[in-house]
Short mmCIF file of C-alpha atoms (C1' of nucleotides) in Angstrom, two decimals:
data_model
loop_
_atom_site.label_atom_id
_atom_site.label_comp_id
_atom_site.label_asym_id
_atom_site.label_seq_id
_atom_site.Cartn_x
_atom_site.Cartn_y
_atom_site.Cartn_z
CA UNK A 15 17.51 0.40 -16.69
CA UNK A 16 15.23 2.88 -18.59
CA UNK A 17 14.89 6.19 -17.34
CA UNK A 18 11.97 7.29 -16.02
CA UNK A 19 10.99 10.93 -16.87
CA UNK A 20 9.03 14.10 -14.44
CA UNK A 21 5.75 12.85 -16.54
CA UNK A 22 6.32 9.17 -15.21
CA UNK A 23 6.94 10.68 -11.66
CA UNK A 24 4.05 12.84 -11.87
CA UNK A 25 1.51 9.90 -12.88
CA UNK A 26 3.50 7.86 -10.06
CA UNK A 27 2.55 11.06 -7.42
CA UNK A 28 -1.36 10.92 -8.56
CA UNK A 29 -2.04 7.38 -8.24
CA UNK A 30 -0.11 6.40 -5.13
CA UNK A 31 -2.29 9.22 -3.37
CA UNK A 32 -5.63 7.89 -4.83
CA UNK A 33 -4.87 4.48 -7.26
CA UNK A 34 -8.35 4.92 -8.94
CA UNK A 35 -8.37 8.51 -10.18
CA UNK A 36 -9.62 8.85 -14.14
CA UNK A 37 -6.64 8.44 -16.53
CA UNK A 38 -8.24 11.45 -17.95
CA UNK A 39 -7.77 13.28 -15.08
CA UNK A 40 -4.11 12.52 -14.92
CA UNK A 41 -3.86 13.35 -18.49
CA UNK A 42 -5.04 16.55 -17.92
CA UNK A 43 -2.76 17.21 -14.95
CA UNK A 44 0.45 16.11 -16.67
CA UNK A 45 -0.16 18.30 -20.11
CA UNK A 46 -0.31 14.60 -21.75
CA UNK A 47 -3.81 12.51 -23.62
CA UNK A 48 -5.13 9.72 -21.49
CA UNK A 49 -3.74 7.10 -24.02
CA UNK A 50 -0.25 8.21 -23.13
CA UNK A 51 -0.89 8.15 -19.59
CA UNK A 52 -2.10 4.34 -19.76
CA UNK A 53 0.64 3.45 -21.96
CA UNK A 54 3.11 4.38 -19.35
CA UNK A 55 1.40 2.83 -16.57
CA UNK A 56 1.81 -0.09 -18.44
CA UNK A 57 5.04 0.23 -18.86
CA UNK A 58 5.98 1.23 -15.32
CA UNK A 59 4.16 -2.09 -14.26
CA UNK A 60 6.35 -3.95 -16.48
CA UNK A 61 9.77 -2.41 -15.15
CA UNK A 62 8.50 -2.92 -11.68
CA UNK A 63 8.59 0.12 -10.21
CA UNK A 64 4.81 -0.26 -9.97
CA UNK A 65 4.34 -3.11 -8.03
CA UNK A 66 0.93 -3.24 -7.85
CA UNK A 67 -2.40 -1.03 -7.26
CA UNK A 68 -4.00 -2.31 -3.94
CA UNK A 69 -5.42 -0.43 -0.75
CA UNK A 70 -4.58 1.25 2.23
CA UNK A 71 -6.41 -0.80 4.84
CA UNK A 72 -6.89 0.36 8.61
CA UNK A 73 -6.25 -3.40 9.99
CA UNK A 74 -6.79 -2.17 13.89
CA UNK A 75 -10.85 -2.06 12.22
CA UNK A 76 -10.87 -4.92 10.74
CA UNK A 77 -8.91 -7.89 11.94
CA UNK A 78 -9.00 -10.12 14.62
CA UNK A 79 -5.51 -10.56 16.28
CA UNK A 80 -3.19 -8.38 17.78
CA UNK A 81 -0.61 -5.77 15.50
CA UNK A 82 3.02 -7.00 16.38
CA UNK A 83 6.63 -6.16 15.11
CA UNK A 84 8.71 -9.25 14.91
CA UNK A 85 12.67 -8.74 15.12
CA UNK A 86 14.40 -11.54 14.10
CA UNK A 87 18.28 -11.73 14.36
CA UNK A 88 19.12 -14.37 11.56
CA UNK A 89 21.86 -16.70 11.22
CA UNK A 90 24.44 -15.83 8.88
CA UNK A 91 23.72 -15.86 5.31
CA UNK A 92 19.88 -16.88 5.49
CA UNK A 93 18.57 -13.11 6.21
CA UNK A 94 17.31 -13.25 2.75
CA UNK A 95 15.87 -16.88 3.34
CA UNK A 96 13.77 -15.66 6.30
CA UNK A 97 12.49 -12.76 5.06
CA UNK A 98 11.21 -14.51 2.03
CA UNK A 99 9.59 -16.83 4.56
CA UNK A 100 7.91 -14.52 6.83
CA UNK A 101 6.29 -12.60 3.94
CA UNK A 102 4.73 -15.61 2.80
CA UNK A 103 3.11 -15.80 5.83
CA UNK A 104 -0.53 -14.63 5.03
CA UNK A 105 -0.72 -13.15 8.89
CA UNK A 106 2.61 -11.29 7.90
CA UNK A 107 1.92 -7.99 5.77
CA UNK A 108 5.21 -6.19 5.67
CA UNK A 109 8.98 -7.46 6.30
CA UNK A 110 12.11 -5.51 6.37
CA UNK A 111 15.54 -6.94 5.72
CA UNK A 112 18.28 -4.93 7.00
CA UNK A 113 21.82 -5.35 6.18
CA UNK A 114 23.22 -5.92 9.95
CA UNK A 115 21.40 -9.56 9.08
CA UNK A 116 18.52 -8.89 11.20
CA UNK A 117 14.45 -9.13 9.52
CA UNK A 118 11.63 -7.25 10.61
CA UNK A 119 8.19 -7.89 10.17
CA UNK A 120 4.83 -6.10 10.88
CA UNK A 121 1.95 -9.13 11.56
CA UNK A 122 -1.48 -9.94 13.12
CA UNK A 123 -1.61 -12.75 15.40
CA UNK A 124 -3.05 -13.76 18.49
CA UNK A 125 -0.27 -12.91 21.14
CA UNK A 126 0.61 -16.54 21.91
CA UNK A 127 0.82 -17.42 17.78
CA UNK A 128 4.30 -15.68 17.51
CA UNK A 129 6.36 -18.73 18.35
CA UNK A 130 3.93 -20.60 16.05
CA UNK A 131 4.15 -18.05 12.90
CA UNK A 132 8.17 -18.36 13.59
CA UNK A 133 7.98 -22.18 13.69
CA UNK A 134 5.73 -22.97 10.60
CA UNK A 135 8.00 -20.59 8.44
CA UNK A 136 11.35 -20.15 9.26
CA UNK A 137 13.86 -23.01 10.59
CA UNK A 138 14.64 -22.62 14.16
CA UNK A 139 18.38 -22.80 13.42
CA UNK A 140 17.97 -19.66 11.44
CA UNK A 141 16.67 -17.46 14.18
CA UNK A 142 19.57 -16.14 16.57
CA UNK A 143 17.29 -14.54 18.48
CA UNK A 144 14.23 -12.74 18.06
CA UNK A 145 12.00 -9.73 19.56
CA UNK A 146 8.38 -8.83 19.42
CA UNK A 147 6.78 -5.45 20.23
CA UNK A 148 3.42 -5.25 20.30
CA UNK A 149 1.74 -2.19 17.80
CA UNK A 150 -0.49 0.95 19.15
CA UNK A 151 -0.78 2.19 15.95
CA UNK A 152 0.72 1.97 12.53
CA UNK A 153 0.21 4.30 9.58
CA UNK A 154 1.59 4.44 5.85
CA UNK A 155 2.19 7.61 3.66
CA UNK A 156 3.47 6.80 1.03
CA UNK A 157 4.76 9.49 -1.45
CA UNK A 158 7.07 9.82 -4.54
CA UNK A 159 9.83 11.85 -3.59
CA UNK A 160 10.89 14.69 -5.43
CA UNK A 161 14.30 16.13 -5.34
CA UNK A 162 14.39 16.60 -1.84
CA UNK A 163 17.34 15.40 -0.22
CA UNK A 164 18.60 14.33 -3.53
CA UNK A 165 22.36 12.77 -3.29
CA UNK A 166 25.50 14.37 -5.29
CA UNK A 167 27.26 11.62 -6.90
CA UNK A 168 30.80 11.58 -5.30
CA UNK A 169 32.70 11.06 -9.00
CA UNK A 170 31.41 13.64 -10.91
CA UNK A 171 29.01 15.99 -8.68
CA UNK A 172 25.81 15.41 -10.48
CA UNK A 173 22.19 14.78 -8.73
CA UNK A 174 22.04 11.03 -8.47
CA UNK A 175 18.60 9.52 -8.88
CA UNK A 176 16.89 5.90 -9.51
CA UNK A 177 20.00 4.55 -11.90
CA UNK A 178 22.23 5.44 -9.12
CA UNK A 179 24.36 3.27 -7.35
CA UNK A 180 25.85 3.39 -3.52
CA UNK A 181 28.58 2.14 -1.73
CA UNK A 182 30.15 2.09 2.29
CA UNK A 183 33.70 2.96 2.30
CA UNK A 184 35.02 3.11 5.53
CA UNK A 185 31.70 2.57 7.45
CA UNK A 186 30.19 5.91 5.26
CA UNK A 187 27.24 5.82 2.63
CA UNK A 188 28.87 6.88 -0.90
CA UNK A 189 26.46 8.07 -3.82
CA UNK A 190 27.29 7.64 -7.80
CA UNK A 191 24.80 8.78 -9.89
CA UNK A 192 25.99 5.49 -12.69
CA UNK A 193 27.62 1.88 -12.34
CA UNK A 194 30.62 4.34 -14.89
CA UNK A 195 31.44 6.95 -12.09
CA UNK A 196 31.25 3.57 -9.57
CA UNK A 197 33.55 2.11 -11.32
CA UNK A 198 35.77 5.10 -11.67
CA UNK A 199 35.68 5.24 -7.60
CA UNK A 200 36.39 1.31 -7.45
CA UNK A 201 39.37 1.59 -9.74
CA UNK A 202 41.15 3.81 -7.77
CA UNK A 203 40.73 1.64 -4.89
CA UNK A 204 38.64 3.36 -2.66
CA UNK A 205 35.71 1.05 -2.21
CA UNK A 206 36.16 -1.36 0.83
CA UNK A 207 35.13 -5.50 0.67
CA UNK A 208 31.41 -4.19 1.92
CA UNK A 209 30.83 -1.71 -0.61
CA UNK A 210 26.86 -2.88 -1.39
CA UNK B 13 -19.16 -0.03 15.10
CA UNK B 14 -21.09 -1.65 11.59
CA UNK B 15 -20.57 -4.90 11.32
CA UNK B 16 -18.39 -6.23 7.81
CA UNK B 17 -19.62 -9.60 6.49
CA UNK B 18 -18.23 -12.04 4.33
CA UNK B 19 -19.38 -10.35 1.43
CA UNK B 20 -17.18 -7.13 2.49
CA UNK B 21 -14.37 -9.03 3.16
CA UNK B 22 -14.39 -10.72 0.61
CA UNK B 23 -14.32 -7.29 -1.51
CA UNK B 24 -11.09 -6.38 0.31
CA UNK B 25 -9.11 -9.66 -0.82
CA UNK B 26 -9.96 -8.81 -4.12
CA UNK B 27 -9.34 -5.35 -3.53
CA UNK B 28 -5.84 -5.64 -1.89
CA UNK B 29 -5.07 -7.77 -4.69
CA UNK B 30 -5.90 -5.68 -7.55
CA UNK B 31 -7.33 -2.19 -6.40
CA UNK B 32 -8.25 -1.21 -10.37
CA UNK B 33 -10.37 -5.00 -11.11
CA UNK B 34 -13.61 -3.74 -12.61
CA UNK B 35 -16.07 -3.79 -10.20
CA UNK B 36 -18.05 -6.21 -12.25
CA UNK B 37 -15.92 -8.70 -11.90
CA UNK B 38 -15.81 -7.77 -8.25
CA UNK B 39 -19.92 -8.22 -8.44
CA UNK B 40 -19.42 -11.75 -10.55
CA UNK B 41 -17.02 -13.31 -7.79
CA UNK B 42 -18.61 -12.21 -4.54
CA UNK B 43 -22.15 -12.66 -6.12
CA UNK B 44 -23.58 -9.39 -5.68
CA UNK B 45 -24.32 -7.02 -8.56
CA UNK B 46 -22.33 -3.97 -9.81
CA UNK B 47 -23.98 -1.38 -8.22
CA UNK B 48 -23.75 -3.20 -5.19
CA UNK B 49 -20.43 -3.58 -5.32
CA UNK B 50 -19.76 0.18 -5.50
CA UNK B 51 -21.86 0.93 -2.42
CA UNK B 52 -20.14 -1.41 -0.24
CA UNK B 53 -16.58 0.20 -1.35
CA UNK B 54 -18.29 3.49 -0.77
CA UNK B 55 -19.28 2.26 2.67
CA UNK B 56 -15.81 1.08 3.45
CA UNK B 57 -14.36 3.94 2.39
CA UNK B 58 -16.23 5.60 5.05
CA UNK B 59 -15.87 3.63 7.95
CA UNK B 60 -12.17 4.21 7.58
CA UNK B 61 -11.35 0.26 6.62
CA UNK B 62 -10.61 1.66 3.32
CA UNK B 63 -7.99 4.25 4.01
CA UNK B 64 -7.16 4.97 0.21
CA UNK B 65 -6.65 3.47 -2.67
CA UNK B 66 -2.96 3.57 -3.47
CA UNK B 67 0.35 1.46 -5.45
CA UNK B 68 3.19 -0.64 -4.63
CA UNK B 69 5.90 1.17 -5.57
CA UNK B 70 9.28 -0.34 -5.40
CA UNK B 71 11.58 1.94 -4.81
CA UNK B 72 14.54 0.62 -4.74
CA UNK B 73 13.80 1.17 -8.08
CA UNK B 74 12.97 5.09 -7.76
CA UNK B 75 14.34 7.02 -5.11
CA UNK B 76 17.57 8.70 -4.57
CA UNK B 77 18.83 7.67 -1.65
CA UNK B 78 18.92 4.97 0.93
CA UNK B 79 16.45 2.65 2.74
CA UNK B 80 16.49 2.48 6.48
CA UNK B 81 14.90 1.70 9.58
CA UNK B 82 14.84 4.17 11.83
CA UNK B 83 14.78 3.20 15.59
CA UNK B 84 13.31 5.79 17.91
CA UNK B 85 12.92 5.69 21.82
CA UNK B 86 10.70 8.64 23.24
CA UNK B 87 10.42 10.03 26.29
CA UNK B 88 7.41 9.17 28.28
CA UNK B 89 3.96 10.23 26.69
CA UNK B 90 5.64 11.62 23.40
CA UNK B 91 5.48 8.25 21.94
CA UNK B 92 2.13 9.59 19.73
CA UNK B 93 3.55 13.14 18.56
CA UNK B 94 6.88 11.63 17.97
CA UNK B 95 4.80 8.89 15.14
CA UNK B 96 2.81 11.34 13.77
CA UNK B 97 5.99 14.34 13.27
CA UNK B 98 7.99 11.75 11.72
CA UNK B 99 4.95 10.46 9.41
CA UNK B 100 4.51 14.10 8.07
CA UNK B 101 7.58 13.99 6.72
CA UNK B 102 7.92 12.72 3.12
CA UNK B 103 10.72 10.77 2.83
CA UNK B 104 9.29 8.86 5.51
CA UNK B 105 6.87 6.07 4.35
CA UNK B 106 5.71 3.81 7.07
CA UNK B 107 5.65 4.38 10.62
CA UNK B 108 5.27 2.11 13.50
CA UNK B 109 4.60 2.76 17.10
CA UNK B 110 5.14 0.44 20.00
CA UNK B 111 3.54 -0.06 23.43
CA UNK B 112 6.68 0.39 24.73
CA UNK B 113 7.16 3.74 23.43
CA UNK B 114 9.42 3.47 20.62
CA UNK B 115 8.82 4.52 17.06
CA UNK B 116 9.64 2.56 13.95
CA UNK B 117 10.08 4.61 10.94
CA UNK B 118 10.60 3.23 7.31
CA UNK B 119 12.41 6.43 5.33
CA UNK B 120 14.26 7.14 2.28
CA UNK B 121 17.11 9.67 2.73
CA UNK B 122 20.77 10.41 2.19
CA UNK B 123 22.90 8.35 5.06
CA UNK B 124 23.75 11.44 6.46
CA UNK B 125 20.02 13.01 6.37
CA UNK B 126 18.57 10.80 9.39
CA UNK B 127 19.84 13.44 12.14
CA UNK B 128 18.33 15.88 9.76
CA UNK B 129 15.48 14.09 9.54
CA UNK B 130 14.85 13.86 13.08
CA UNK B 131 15.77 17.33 14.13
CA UNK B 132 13.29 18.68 11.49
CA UNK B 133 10.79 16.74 12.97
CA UNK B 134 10.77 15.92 16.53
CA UNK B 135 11.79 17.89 19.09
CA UNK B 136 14.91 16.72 20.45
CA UNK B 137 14.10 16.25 24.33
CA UNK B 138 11.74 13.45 22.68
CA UNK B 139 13.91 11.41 21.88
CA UNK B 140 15.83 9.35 24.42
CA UNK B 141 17.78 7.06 21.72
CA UNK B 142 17.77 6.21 18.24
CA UNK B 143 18.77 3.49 16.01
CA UNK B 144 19.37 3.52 12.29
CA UNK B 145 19.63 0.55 10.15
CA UNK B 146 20.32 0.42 6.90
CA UNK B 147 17.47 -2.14 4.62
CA UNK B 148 18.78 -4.43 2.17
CA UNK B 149 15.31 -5.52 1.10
CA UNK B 150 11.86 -4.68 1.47
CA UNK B 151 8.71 -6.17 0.68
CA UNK B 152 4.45 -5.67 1.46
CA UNK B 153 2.66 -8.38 1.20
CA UNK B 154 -0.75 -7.31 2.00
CA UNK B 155 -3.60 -9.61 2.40
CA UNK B 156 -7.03 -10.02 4.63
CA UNK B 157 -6.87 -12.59 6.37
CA UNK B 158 -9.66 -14.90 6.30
CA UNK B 159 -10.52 -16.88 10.00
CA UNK B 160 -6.63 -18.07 10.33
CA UNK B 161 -6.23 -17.40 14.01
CA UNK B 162 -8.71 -16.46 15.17
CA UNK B 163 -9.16 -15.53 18.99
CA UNK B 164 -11.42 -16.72 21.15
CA UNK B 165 -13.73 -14.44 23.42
CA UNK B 166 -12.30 -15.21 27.26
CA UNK B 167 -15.85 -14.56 28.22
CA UNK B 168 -17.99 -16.55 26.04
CA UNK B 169 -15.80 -18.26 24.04
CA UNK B 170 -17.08 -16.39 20.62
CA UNK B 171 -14.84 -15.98 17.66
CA UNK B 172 -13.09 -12.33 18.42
CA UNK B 173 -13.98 -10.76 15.05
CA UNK B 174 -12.86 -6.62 14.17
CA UNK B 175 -15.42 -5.33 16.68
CA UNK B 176 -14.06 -7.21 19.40
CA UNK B 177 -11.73 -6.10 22.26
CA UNK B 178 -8.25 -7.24 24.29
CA UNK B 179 -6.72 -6.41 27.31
CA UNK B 180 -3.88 -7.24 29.08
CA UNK B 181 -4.23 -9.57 32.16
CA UNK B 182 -1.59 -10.33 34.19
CA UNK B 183 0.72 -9.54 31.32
CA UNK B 184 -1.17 -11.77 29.05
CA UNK B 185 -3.38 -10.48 26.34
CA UNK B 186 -7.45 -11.80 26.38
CA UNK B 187 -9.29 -10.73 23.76
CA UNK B 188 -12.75 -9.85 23.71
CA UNK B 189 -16.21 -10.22 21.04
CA UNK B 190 -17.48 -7.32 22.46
CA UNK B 191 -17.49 -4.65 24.68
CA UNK B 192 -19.63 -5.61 26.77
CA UNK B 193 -17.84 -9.25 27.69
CA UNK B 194 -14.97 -7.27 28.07
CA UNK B 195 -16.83 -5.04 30.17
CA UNK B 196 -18.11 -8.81 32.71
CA UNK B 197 -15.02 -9.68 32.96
CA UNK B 198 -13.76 -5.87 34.17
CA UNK B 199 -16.43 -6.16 36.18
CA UNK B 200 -15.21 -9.61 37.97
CA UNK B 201 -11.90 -7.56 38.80
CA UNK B 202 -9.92 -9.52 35.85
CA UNK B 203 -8.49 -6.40 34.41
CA UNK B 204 -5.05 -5.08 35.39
CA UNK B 205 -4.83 -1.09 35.01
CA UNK B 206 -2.84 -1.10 31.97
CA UNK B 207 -5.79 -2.82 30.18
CA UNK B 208 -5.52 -1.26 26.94
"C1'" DG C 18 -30.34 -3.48 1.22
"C1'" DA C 19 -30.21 -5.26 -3.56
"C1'" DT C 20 -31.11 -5.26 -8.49
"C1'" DG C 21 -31.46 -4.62 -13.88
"C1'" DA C 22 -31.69 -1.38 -17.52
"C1'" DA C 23 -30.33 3.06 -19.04
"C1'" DA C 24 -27.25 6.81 -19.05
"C1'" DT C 25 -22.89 8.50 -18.23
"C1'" DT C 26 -18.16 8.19 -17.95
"C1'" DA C 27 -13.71 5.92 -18.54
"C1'" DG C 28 -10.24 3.14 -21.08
"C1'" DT C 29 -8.17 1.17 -25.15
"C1'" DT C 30 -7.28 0.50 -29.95
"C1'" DC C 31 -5.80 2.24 -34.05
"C1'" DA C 32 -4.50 4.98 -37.93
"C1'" DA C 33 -1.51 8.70 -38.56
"C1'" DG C 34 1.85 12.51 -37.52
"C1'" DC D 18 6.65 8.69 -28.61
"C1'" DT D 19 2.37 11.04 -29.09
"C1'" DT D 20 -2.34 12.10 -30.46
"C1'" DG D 21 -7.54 12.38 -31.65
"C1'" DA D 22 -11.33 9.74 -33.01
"C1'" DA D 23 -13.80 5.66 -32.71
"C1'" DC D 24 -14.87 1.84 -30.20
"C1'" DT D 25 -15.34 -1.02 -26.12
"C1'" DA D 26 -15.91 -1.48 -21.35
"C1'" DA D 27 -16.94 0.05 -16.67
"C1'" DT D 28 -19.57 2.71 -13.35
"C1'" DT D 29 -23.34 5.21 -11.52
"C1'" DT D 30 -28.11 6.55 -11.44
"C1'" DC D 31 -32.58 5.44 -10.82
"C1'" DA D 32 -36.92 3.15 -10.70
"C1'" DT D 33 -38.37 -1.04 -8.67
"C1'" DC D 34 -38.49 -5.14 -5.86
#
DNA sequence: GATGAAATTAGTTCAAG
DNA sequence: CTTGAACTAATTTCATC
């Protein structure tokens, strides 16, 4: 994976706190010309780290339903199944899959429409068991990280960023800052079955 | 509360979609002109249905560090401080809070930074429990809805559109097209005390 | 409140370092 | 990979309906 540089993390800053600001302005603030800046929009939509430009919407104005957090425990194997699912569900806005197998999902529905949202979209004999909570609020602040809390890769030492890779041995998180000083780790035998 | 028509909503579909889509093109879909266009965004923008304009970022992609859920039970009227502490923090993206007074946090941190995380940011006799789960995937799937589900008015049998009201009955939640339906049926003794 | 034409401002292409 | 200049396109203003 290409690395991505303080400028691209800079532009990345500006437009996830306001999508529409002036390339011109963000040329200006980066020390770069507003062709440059477009250019590597472009190319940050292309690796995916943009996903997309879209808007912060205050749903408790606008729609008609109820806010709900749906916690499904899945069957083994199919958490990826379900969560793929429930996000296709147009009532469904954000989904979570977590690695104990379980999916979680922030949706609008009429209180008695969770069974039904569950029904049309995942099969029953997926769903262990499931949990809803019903929302009071819900905000998103989204930011691009800086080197706060940044990781030390457990091989060699160094910061570990985007191209990092982790792994659990013995239940703990483990940081390497490359799939090389992973490798390094795995070859000595130190990464268990689950490493991720 | 100003009432949204189809026109607005319309905007926000094709908003949510694609936040940077020319606002002519906007104009040539919805059937307004430019300039009308950009008032209504202006418009939404104040009302607070448009909270920003903002990206997608996926960072699984970006950030050093690890995804996870973050589980918190407060104590007993803390439930609001607790979701706004943890939502100034910024490794902490999305935040959820329940009616039954637990706080959902989506955060990116080091495995051993969510104690950290939580210390720094809410005072410890707020929090009862906590859970931490580690995310394996994560998606947002925005979208505004069109008239899928839509509720009923227990009064007069109206569709229940943004401006309209619920409350909980009985443990059951009624929604309302107004306030003042919801204020007959408060009136007819209908409404339990932790009507919300 | 909405519009079309004009004016301003932004974005992209391209030739070149 | 970057830029500045030229070109194209989008947005806002404003007078009018």
């Amino acid at each position: 994976m290409p690395q991505l540089d303080d400028t691209d993390l800079e532009i990345l800053r500006l437009l996830v706190a306001n999508a529409r600001r002036p390339y011109s302005e963000i040329a200006d603030k980066v020390g770069v010309s507003p062709p440059t800046v477009s250019d590597r929009i472009d190319r940050l939509q292309e690796l995916g780290v943009i996903r997309r430009f879209t808007l912060d919407v205050d749903r408790s104005t606008l729609d008609a339903g109820i806010q709900v957090l749906i916690d499904v425990s899945t069957a083994p194997g199919t958490t990826e199944d379900v969560a793929e699912s429930l996000a296709s569900q147009n009532v469904v806005e954000h989904v979570y899959a977590t690695a104990d197998g379980s999916v979680v999902a922030h949706a609008t529905v009429p209180e008695d429409a969770v069974h039904e949202v569950l029904e049309e979209s995942v099969a029953t004999e997926n769903v262990e068991s499931f949990d809803v909570r019903l929302l009071t609020d819900e905000q998103w602040t989204p930011e691009v990280s800086g080197t706060a809390f940044a990781l030390e890769c457990a091989v060699c030492g160094d910061e570990v960023t985007s191209q990092g890779e982790t792994a659990r041995i013995d239940g703990e998180f483990v940081a390497f800052c490359s799939s090389s000083c992973r490798e390094a780790a795995a070859e000595e035998g130190q990464l268990a079955a689950d490493s991720i």
